[in-house]
XYZ file of C-alpha atoms in Angstrom:
132
model
C 0.000 0.000 0.000
C 1.506 3.309 -0.965
C 1.436 6.422 1.139
C 0.282 9.807 -0.177
C 3.765 11.230 0.544
C 5.377 8.984 -2.050
C 4.118 10.965 -5.060
C 5.022 9.357 -8.379
C 7.269 6.326 -8.124
C 8.768 4.684 -11.182
C 9.298 1.459 -9.250
C 6.877 -0.946 -7.541
C 7.056 -1.174 -3.740
C 8.330 -4.786 -3.849
C 11.383 -3.565 -5.786
C 11.933 -0.844 -3.173
C 12.046 -3.529 -0.473
C 14.536 -5.642 -2.453
C 16.727 -2.613 -3.063
C 16.666 -1.590 0.604
C 17.440 -5.061 1.890
C 19.880 -6.459 -0.685
C 21.176 -3.821 -3.107
C 21.833 -0.891 -0.749
C 24.151 -2.868 1.585
C 26.321 -3.824 -1.406
C 26.349 -0.335 -2.961
C 26.700 1.679 0.291
C 30.495 1.189 0.770
C 31.221 2.000 -2.892
C 28.798 4.858 -3.524
C 30.825 7.649 -1.834
C 33.627 7.082 -4.352
C 31.686 6.545 -7.577
C 30.673 9.336 -9.947
C 26.923 10.006 -9.928
C 26.475 8.389 -6.511
C 26.414 9.641 -2.935
C 25.478 8.377 0.511
C 22.998 10.525 2.409
C 23.488 10.302 6.174
C 20.291 11.268 7.951
C 18.526 10.848 11.280
C 15.125 9.180 11.618
C 12.287 11.589 12.345
C 10.679 9.283 14.873
C 13.441 6.953 16.049
C 16.357 9.406 16.062
C 18.460 6.566 14.639
C 21.192 7.389 12.093
C 20.793 5.972 8.588
C 23.004 5.918 5.492
C 21.216 5.722 2.149
C 23.019 5.383 -1.203
C 21.498 7.512 -3.972
C 22.218 8.538 -7.554
C 23.252 12.149 -7.146
C 24.277 14.996 -9.383
C 26.251 18.078 -8.333
C 25.891 21.374 -10.120
C 26.225 25.058 -9.215
C 26.825 24.305 -5.524
C 23.768 22.076 -5.322
C 23.057 18.375 -4.927
C 20.239 16.875 -6.984
C 18.609 13.437 -6.703
C 15.823 12.271 -9.018
C 13.078 10.789 -6.846
C 12.362 7.671 -8.883
C 11.203 5.910 -5.712
C 9.005 8.829 -4.658
C 9.236 10.656 -1.350
C 10.948 7.907 0.644
C 12.003 7.898 4.304
C 15.407 9.444 3.640
C 13.753 12.349 1.788
C 11.211 12.945 4.563
C 13.961 12.712 7.205
C 16.182 15.273 5.480
C 13.269 17.627 4.836
C 12.244 17.417 8.509
C 15.799 18.063 9.741
C 16.399 20.766 7.104
C 19.939 19.428 6.616
C 22.013 16.254 6.297
C 25.509 15.001 5.626
C 26.446 13.422 2.308
C 29.508 11.488 1.318
C 30.291 12.201 -2.303
C 33.448 11.568 -4.321
C 35.324 10.625 -1.160
C 34.419 13.798 0.739
C 31.893 14.553 3.451
C 29.652 17.545 2.782
C 26.755 19.131 4.607
C 23.616 19.900 2.631
C 21.124 22.564 3.676
C 17.877 24.057 2.387
C 16.516 20.734 1.066
C 13.454 20.943 -1.138
C 11.407 19.032 -3.694
C 11.213 20.755 -7.058
C 10.091 20.252 -10.638
C 12.703 20.143 -13.367
C 11.989 23.755 -14.356
C 12.583 25.005 -10.795
C 15.988 23.307 -10.490
C 17.825 25.903 -12.514
C 19.721 26.123 -15.782
C 22.796 24.079 -14.783
C 20.855 20.861 -14.167
C 22.799 17.925 -15.698
C 21.239 16.134 -18.681
C 20.529 12.876 -16.802
C 18.695 14.801 -14.066
C 16.740 16.803 -16.674
C 15.621 13.578 -18.356
C 14.614 11.977 -15.040
C 12.975 15.212 -13.940
C 10.570 14.978 -16.859
C 8.873 12.041 -15.082
C 9.563 12.526 -11.374
C 10.193 15.263 -8.845
C 13.750 16.207 -7.906
C 15.295 16.516 -4.453
C 17.502 19.593 -4.427
C 19.716 20.907 -1.622
C 22.484 23.464 -1.337
C 25.958 22.187 -0.523
C 27.137 24.184 2.507
C 30.441 25.974 2.119
C 31.395 25.989 5.822
């Protein structure tokens, strides 16, 4: 059963469960070092527990962008609630702030091609990469 928060998801929920249980543990140690990947480190809204979620991510103009092919998942809701998170990307730890869900047109002119294509079908998670 899907929740209203999920918005449009390109993937069925059973695939989400397989990815969370089997794929993410394999990808998580590699993602911080691979181009077009990142690991979002966030805290649960209810539990307060720390989570690490691998995502396909794009950097541009001081921003981090993730196409929400799985809809508005727990990591997205957690980061939106906290209004910030840590990401590990290309071997470096960065803090992201001002997270928001946007349409492709709202993301700005520097949006990479892959994110523009994905953004035609799904919403985009966009956050500013803090400079501190």
